[in-house]
Each structure stands twice: as structure tokens, then as C-alpha cells.
Coordinates of C-alpha atoms in Angstrom, one line a residue:
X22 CA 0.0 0.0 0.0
X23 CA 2.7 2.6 1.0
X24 CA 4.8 1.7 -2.3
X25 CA 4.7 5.2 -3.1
X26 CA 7.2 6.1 -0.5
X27 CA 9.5 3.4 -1.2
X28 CA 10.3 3.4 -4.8
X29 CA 12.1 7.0 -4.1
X30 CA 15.2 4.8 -3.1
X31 CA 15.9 3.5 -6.6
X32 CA 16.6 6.9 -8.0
X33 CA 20.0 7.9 -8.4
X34 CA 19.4 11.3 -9.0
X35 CA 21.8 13.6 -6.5
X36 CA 20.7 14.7 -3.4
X37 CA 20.9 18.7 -4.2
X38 CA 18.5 19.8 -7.1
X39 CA 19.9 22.8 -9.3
X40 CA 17.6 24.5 -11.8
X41 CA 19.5 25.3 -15.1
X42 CA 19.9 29.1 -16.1
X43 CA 19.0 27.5 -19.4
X44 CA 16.6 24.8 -19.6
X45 CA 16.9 21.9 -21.9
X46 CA 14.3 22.1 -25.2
X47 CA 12.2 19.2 -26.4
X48 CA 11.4 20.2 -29.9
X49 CA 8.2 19.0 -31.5
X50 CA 9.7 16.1 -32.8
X51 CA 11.4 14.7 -28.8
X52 CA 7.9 15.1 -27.1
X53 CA 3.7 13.5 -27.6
X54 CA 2.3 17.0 -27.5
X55 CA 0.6 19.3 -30.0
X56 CA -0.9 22.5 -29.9
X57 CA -4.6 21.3 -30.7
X58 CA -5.1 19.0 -27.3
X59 CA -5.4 22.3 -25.5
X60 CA -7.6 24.4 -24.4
X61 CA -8.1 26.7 -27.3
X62 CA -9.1 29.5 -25.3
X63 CA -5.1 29.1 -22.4
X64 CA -3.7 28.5 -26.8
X65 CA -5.1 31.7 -27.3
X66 CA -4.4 33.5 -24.7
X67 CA -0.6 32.6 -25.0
X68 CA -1.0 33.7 -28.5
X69 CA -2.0 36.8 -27.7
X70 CA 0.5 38.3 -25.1
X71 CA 3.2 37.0 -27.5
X72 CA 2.2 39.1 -30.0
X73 CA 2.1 42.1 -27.5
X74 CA 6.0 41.4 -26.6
X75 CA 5.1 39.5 -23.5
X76 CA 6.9 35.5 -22.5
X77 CA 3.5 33.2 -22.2
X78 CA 4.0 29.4 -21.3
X79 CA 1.0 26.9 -20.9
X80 CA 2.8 25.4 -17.7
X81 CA 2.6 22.9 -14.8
X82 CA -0.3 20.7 -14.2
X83 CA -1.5 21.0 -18.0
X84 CA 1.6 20.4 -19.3
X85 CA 2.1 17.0 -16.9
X86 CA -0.5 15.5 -17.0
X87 CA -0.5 15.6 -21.1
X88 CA 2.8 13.9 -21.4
X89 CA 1.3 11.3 -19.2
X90 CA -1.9 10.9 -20.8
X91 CA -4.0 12.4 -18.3
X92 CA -6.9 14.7 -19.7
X93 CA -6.1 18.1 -17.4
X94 CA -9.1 19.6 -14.9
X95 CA -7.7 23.2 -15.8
X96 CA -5.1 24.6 -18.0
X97 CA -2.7 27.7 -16.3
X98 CA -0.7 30.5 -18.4
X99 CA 2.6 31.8 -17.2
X100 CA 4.1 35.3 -18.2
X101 CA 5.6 38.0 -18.4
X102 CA 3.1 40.2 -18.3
X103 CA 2.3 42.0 -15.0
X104 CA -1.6 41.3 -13.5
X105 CA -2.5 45.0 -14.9
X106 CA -1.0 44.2 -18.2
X107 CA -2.7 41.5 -18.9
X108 CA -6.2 43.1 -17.5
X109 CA -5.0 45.8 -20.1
X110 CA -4.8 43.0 -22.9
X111 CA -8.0 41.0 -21.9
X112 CA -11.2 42.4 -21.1
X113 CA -12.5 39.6 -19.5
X114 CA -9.6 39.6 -17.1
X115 CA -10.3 40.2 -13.4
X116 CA -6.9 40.3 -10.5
X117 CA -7.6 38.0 -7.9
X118 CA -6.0 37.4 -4.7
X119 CA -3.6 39.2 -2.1
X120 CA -1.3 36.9 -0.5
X121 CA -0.4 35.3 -4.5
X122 CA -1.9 37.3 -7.2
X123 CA -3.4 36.2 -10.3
X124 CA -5.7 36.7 -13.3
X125 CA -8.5 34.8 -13.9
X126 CA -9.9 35.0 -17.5
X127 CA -13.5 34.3 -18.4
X128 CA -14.5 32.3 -21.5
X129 CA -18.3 31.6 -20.6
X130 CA -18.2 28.9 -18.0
X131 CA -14.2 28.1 -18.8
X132 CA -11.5 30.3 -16.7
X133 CA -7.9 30.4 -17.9
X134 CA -5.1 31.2 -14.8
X135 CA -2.7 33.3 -15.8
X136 CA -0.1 34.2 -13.3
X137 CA 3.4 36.6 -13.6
X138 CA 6.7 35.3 -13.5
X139 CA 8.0 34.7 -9.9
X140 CA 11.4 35.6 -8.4
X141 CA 12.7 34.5 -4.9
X142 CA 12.1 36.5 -2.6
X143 CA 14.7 38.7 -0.8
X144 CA 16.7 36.9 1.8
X145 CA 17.2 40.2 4.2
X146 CA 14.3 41.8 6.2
X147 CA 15.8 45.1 5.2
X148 CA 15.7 43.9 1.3
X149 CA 12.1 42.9 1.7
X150 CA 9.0 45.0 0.3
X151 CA 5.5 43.6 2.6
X152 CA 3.2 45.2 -0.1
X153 CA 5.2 42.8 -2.6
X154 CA 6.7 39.8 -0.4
X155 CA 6.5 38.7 3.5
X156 CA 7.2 35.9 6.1
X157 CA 6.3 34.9 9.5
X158 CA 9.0 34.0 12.1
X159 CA 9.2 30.2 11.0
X160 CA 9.7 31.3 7.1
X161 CA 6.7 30.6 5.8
X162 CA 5.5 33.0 2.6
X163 CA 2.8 35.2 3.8
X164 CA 2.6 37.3 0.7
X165 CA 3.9 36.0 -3.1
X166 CA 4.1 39.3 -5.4
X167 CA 7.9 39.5 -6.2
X168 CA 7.9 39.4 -10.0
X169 CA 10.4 37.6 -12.1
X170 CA 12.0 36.3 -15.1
X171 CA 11.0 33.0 -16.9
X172 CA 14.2 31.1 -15.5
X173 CA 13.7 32.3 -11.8
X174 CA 9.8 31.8 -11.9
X175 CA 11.0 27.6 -13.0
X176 CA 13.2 27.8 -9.9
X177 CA 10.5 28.9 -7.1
X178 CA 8.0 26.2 -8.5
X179 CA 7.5 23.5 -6.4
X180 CA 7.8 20.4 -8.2
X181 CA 10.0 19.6 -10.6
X182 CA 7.1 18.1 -12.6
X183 CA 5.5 21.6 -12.9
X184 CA 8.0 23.1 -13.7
X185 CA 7.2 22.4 -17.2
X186 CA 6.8 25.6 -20.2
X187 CA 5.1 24.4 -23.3
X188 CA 4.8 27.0 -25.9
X189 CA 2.3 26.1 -28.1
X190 CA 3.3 28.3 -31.0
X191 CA 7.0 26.6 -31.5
X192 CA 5.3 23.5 -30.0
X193 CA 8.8 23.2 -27.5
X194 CA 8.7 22.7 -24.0
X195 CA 11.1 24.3 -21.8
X196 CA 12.5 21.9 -18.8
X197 CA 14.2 23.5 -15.9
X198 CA 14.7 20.7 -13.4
X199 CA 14.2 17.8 -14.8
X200 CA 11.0 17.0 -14.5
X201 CA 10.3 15.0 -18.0
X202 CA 13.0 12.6 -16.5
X203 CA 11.2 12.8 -13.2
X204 CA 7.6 12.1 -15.1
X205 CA 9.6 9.4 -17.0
X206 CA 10.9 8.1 -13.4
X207 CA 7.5 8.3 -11.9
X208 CA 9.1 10.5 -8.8
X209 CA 7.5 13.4 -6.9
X210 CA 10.7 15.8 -6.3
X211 CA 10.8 19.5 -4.5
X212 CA 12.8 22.1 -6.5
X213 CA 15.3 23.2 -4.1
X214 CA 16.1 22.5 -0.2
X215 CA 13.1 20.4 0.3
X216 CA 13.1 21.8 4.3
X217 CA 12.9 25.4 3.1
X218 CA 10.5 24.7 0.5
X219 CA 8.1 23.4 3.0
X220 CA 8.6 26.1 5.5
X221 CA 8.1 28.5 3.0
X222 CA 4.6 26.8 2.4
X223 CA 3.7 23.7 4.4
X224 CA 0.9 22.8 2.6
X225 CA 3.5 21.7 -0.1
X226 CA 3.7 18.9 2.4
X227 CA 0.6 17.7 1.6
X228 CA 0.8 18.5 -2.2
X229 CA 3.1 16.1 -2.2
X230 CA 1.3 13.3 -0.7
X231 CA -1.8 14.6 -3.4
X232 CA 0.5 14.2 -6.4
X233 CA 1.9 10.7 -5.1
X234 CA -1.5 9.4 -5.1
X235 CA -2.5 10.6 -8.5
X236 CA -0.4 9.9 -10.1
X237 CA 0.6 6.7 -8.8
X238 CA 4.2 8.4 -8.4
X239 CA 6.8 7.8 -5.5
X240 CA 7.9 10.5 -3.2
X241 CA 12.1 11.0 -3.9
X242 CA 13.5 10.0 -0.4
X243 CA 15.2 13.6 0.2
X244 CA 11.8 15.2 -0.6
X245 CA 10.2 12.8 2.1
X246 CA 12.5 12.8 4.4
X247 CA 11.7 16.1 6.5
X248 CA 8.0 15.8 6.5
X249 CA 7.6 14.2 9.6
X250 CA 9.7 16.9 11.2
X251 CA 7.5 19.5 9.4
X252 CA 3.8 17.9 9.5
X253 CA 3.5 20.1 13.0
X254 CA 3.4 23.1 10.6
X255 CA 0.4 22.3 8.8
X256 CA -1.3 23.9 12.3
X257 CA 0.0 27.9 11.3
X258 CA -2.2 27.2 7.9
X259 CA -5.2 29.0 7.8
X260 CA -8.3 26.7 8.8
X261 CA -10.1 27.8 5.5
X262 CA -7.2 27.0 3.0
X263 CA -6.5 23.6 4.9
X264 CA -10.5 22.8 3.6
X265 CA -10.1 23.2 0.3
X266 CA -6.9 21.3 0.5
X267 CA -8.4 18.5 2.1
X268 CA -11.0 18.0 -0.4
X269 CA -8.5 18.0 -3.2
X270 CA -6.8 15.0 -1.1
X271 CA -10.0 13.3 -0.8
X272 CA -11.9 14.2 -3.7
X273 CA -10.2 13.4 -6.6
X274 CA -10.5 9.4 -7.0
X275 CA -7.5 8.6 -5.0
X276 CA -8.6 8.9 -1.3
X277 CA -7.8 5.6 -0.1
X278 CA -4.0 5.8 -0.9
X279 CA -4.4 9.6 0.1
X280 CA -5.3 8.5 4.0
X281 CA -2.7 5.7 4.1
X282 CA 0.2 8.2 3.1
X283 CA -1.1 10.7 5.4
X284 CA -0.7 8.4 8.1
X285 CA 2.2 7.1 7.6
X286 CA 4.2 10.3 7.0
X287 CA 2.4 11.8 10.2
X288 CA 0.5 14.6 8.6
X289 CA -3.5 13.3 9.3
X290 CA -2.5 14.2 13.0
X291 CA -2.5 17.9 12.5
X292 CA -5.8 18.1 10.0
X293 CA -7.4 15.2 11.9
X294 CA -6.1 15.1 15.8
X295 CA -9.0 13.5 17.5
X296 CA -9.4 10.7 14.5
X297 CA -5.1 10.7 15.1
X298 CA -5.8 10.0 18.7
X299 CA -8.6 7.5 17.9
X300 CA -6.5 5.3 15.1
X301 CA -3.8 5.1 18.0
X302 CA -5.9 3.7 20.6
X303 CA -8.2 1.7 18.4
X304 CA -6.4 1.1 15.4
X305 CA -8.2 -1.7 13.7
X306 CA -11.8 0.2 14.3
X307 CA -10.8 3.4 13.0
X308 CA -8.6 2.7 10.4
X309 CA -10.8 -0.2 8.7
X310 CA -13.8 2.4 8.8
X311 CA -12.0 5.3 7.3
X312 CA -10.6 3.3 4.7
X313 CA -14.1 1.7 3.4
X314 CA -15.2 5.3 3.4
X315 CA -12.2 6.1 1.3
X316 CA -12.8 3.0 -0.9
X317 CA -16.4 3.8 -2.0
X318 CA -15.9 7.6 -2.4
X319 CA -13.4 6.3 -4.9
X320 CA -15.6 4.0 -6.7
X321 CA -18.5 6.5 -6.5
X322 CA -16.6 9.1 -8.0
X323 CA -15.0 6.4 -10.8
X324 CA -18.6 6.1 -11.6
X325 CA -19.3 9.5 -11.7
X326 CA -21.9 9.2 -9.2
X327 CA -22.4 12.5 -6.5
X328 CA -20.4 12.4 -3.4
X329 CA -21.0 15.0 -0.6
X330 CA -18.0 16.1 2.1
X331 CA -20.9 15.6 4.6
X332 CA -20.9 12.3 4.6
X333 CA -16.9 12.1 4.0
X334 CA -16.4 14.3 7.0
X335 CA -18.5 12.3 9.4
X336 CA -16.7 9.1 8.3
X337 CA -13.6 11.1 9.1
X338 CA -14.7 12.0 12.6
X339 CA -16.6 9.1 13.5
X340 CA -14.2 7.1 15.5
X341 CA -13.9 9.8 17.5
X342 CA -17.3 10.4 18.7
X343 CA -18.8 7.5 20.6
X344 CA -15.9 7.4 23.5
X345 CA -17.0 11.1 24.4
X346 CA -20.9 9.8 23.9
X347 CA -20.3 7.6 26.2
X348 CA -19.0 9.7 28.7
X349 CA -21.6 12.2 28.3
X350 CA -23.7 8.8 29.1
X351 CA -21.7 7.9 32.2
X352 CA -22.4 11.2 33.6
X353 CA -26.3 10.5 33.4
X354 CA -27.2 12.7 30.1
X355 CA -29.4 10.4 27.9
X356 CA -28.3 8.5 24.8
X357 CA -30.1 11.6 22.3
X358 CA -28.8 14.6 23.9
X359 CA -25.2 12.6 24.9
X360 CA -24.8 12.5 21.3
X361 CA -26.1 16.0 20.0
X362 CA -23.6 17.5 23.1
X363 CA -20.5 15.2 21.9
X364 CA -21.2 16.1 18.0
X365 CA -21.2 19.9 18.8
X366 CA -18.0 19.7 21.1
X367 CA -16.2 17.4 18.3
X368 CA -17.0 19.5 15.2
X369 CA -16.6 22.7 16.9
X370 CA -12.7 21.3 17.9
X371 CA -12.2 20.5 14.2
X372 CA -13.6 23.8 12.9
X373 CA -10.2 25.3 14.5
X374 CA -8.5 23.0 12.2
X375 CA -10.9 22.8 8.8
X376 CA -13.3 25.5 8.5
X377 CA -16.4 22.7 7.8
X378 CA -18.6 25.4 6.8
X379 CA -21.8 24.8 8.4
X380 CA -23.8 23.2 4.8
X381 CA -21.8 20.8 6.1
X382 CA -21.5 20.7 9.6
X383 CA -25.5 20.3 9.9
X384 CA -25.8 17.0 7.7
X385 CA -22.7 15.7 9.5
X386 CA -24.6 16.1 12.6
X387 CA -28.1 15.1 11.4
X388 CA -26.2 12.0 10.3
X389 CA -24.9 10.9 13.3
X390 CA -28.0 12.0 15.1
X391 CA -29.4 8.8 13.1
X392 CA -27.7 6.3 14.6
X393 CA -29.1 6.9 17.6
X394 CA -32.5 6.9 16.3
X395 CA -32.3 3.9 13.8
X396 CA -32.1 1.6 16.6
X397 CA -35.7 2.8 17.9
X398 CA -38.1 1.9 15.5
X399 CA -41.3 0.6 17.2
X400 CA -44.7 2.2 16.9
X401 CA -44.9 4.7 13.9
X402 CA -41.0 5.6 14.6
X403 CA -39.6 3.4 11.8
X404 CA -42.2 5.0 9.2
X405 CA -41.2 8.5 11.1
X406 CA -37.4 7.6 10.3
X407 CA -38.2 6.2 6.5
X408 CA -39.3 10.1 5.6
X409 CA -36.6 11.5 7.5
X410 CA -34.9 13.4 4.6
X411 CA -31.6 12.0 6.3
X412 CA -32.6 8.8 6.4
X413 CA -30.3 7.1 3.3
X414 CA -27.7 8.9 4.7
X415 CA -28.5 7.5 8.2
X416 CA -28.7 4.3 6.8
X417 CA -25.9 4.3 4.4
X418 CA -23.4 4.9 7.5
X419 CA -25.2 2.8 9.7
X420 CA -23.8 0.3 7.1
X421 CA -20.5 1.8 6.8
X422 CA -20.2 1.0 10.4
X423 CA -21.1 -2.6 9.9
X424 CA -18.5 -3.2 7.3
X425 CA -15.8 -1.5 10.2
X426 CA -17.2 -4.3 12.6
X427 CA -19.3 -3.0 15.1
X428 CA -22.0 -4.9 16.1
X429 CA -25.5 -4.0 15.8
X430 CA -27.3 -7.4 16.3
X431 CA -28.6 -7.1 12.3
X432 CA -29.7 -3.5 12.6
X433 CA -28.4 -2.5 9.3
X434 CA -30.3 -5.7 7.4
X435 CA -33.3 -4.9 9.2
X436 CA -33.4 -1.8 7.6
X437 CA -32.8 -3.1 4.5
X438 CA -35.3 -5.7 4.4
X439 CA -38.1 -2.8 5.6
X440 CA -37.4 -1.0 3.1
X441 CA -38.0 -3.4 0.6
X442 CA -41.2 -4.5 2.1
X443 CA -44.7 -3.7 1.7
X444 CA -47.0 -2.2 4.1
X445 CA -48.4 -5.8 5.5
X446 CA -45.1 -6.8 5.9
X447 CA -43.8 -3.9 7.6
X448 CA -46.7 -4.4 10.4
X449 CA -45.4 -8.0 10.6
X450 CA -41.8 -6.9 11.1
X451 CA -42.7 -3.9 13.8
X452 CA -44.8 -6.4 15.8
X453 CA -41.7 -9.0 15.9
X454 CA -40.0 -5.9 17.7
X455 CA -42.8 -6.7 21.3
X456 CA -40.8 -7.4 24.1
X457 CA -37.3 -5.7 22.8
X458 CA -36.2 -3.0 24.2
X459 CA -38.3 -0.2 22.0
X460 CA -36.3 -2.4 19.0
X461 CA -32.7 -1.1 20.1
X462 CA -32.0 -4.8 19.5
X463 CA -32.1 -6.3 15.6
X464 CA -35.0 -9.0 15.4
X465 CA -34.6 -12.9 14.6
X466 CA -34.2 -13.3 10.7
X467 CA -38.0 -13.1 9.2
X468 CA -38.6 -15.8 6.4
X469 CA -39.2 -14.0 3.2
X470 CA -42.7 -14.3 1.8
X471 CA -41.2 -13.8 -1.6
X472 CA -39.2 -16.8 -1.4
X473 CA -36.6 -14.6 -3.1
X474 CA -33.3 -14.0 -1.5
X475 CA -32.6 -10.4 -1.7
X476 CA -29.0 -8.9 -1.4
X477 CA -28.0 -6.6 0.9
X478 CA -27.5 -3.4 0.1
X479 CA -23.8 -2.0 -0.7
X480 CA -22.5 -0.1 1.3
X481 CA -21.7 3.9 -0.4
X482 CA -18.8 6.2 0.9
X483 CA -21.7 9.4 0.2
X484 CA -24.9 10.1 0.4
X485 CA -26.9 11.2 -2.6
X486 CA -28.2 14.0 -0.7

């Protein structure tokens, strides 16, 4: 599983990375790419600062992921050109950002990234201009905006993968650091002093990790090496940025290797520190759940089928919760409100971490809420529960839970079989639950009037909801 760690080891690459002043060209003839699998709108674009004197570069990601066959979710411009001079080229331009600048440029519902040339920024305080360029005590960038030339823009990229110029016109691309061989040697490599490089941004930490799982790349050992050290950083990051990062890591098809190299280079701890502290103590529990959440947001998404952080964040947090319900419980506060009180206190913790905004802190909660309610289904409460508008999402983690292990004397394929039934044999089912405690406990198998065996129901990593 953690393969992608270890096949760093065979490279023999050197240890120190130097970008080239020059970089080596791959003329049309030494590369897959043309100029038509593009976005014809970033093509363009390119097109049209070049012939207003400007350097433009498709680069990165776009660039990457075409040499390896990948069809790209976005396609990003690199120039010259200042943010105001490319607003002064494109009327459909509009600057974004403060701490890294950039223009976005609409083409209906399509948005072409164009950012300037980056330098380095100055290595004295006296040298350094805080409307331009800034950092905080540990080194890490608060504001990007020191402008640069095409060679020293390769040099502050991250990867050496993205730091990849195509120029569609020539049809050459321009390789600072080796990252064709590094595509070619399926290796995740930092540009520079990979130490510094994460200071200077630790979410490059987890970047990495991202790109590993992708890609199904390895993580070059000296690039690996000081995350460990550094994973305590990702707790200076800005609670809303580290939530859009973690549903990049999640979201994108490849969340099950995502979680296991998260663990095992120590970074779920700082995004995740109760679920940390819950994997240590019950390892088999937490990490088997997790993972088949992980699983079937993959397949779901593989399938094109909806998937809803809701329900990925209360798998997340799950193993978590019932050791502070129970507690609540131990102190006399009944199961209902024991729950509700340990929800709040848990997401509320995590909310200092990942700003969950609250679309998504409700469902998570009205999830959970449901396992406390499934169990109780005499009377008209299983009917009550059926047009709950949480129910399949209730349900659908109740089973979740299952596959983890826990045992719910045959809740979940109670559920299943009501649902399937009709109204006669509903009755029949409710009336089975006499004498249980208000049906907390799952009933004796029914024989099926049907004669039919039905299946189970799988069991979904997110709601449709």
C-alpha cells in the first residue's frame, strides 16, 4: 500500500537539485504534445501576449498531466506580463487574490489562470517589500508578489514536474529541473532544499502526498525525508485554505492511498487530531472504517456518481465520537442529547483546524443523530425515520459502520429488508420488535414471503443528498 514512498530509493538522482539558467528544449519532434489537445481559449491566450511582446508558457499541471496521458481539470498561463498588463490586454480579465496574485480570465463557464513570472524572494528583512513579499517568524510566505524572469519563476515552482513551459506556437517545451525525466521516473521531487521549500509553504507537504496518489508516483527520499519533522506546521495554515486542500486529497478518486500516506508520514495528526488519537488507541476500528469510506468515495466518483463532504467528514470523525458519547452517558445525560452535546464539542474542535462550513456541519450532525434513532423503530417511529430526509444517509453509515465491525445485532439488514417491504409486511416486522427494548436490539431473521433472496445493500462512501 505505501509503495509510493519506497520506490524513491531506486533513483540515483543527487541529493541537491539545481535548476538550469538554461533549460533543456524538447522540440516538436522529442515530445507526444501538439498544440490542438489544448484548451483553445489558455492557446489563445498565450497567443495573444506573444504578440504584444510578453513571454506566455501553458505550464505545470497541463503540461504533466498531457505527457502522461492524463486529460487536465484546468489549463494555467505563465508570463511575463504584470496582472495589470494582462487586465490591459483581456477584457475579460479580473486580479484576484492578495497573498499570490493572479488573473483569472473568463471564456463563458471556462477560466484560464494566468499568473506573472516569480522571483525569490529577498533573503534580508531590510531587502524585503510587505506590499510585494513577506514571512512569518518560521519562514513561511505570507505574501507572493515579487515578480520575475521566466528562469527564476522555474526555480521557485514546487515540483520539478510543474516546472514544465510548453509554448504552443514553437510546439517546444522548456525543462528547468528535470521534471520530463522525473515524469519518466514516476518520482514526486521538490525544486530546491526540500526543508525550506516546506517552511516557506507547508501545505507543499501535503501537495506532495496529493500528487503521489494521483499519479501513482513515488515521493524522492530527500523530498520525504523532513515531513515528519515538518507535519506540525500544517497547524499555522489558515483553517479555511486547509479545507479546500483537504478536499483536493479526498476528492479526486484517490482517497484511499491519500489517507494511508497521510498516516504514515504523520500529517492526518494535524488536519485530523482526535481521529489521530482514535487510530492510535483503536487502530483496527478506525482505520478499517475510514478506509471503506475512502474506498467507496473512490468507486463512486470512478462512476461519476455524487459524493458530498458531509458524509466524508463524518466518516472522518466518527471514530472519535462514541468514546466522548459515552462519557456524556456515564455522567447521566441520555443517549439523544449525549450524542447531539459530543457532535457539537467534536466539530466545533475540528472547525479550529478545517473550517467545515456549516452546509456541512448540519448534515454531519443530522447524520450521526441517526444512529441513535435507527435503533428505535417501534410504533410509527420506523415509518417516522423512513421520511426523515436524512434517512439514506443514516442508513448508508449505519452500514458503513457494519462493514468496520461494530455490532448492531442485524440493525443494518433490518433496515434493509423494511425498506423493501410492503405495508403488510412492515406491520409484521414492527410487531416482531414486542418485548425488545423499543427495538434497540435487531429482530430474529423473518422468512421472506417472496421466497426470493434479496441482497444486501452495498455499502456507499456518500450520500446522494
Amino acid at each position: 500500500m505505501l509503495k509510493k514512498l519506497f520506490q524513491s530509493f531506486r533513483s540515483p538522482l543527487r541529493r541537491t537539485q539545481h535548476i538550469r539558467s538554461t533549460p533543456e528544449v524538447l522540440n516538436s519532434g522529442q515530445h507526444s504534445l501538439q498544440k490542438a489537445q489544448f484548451s483553445r481559449y489558455a492557446v489563445n491566450i498565450v497567443e495573444r501576449l506573444q504578440n504584444a511582446g510578453y513571454q506566455a508558457y501553458l505550464v505545470g499541471g497541463c503540461v504533466r498531466d498531457m505527457l502522461l496521458n492524463i486529460t487536465p481539470k484546468d489549463f494555467d498561463v505563465a508570463t511575463s506580463a504584470t496582472p495589470e498588463q494582462i487586465r490591459a490586454e483581456f477584457r475579460n480579465a479580473r486580479i484576484i487574490g492578495r497573498r499570490f496574485k493572479l488573473v483569472h480570465i473568463h471564456f463563458g463557464r471556462e477560466i484560464i489562470e494566468v499568473a506573472t513570472f516569480r522571483a525569490n524572494h529577498p533573503q534580508s528583512d531590510e531587502e524585503e517589500d510587505s506590499n510585494q513579499s513577506s514571512r512569518n517568524e518560521s519562514g513561511r510566505i505570507l505574501r507572493d508578489n515579487v515578480y520575475g524572469t521566466l528562469e527564476e519563476d522555474a526555480q521557485r515552482r514546487d515540483f520539478t514536474i510543474n516546472a514544465l513551459y510548453y509554448d504552443p506556437v514553437s510546439e517546444r517545451i522548456l525543462d528547468y529541473a528535470n521534471g520530463v525525466h522525473d515524469i519518466r521516473n514516476r518520482l514526486i521531487r521538490l525544486i530546491g532544499d526540500p526543508k525550506q521549500r516546506y517552511q516557506e509553504d507547508p501545505v507543499r507537504m501535503l501537495r506532495a502526498v496529493r500528487f503521489a496518489a494521483k499519479l501513482d508516483f513515488g515521493i524522492e527520499k530527500h523530498s520525504a525525508t523532513p515531513i515528519r519533522e515538518l507535519a506540525p506546521m500544517l497547524r499555522e495554515i489558515p483553517s479555511a485554505r486547509l479545507f479546500e486542500e483537504v478536499l483536493k486529497l479526498f476528492l479526486s478518486g484517490h482517497a484511499a492511498d491519500t489517507f494511508e500516506m497521510l498516516v504514515d508520514l504523520q500529517l492526518f495528526d494535524p488536519l485530523f487530531p482526535a481521529s489521530a488519537e482514535a487510530l492510535e488507541y483503536n487502530p483496527t476500528y478506525t482505520h478499517t472504517l475510514i478506509s471503506e469510506a475512502l474506498i467507496n468515495t473512490d468507486l463512486r466518483i470512478k462512476q461519476n456518481k455524487p459524493v458530498t463532504p458531509a458524509f466524508l467528514f463524518a466518516a472522518l470523525l466518527w471514530p472519535a465520537l462514541p468514546a466522548r458519547v459515552l462519557r456524556l452517558q456515564e455522567r447521566g445525560m441520555p443517549p439523544i442529547p449525549a450524542m447531539q452535546e459530543a457532535a457539537h464539542e467534536l466539530i466545533a474542535e475540528q472547525c479550529q483546524r478545517i473550517a467545515i462550513p456549516k452546509r456541512f456541519t448540519m448534515p454531519i450532525r443530522e447524520i450521526w443523530d441517526m444512529q441513535e434513532r435507527l435503533p428505535r423503530r417501534s410504533g410509527k417511529r420506523a415509518d417516522l425515520l423512513l421520511d426523515n430526509p436524512r434517512f439514506r444517509a443514516g442508513y448508508d453509515f449505519l452500514l458503513l459502520r457494519e462493514s468496520a465491525g461494530e455490532q448492531t445485532d442485524g440493525l443494518g439488514e433490518w433496515w434493509t429488508d423494511y425498506q423493501d417491504a410492503n405495508d403488510s409486511e412492515r406491520r409484521d416486522m414492527i410487531r416482531e420488535l414486542s418485548g425488545k427494548d423499543d427495538g434497540a436490539s435487531g429482530p430474529r431473521k423473518r422468512r421472506r414471503s417472496s421466497g426470493a433472496k434479496r441482497k444486501r445493500a452495498g455499502v456507499p462512501s456518500a450520500s446522494d443528498e
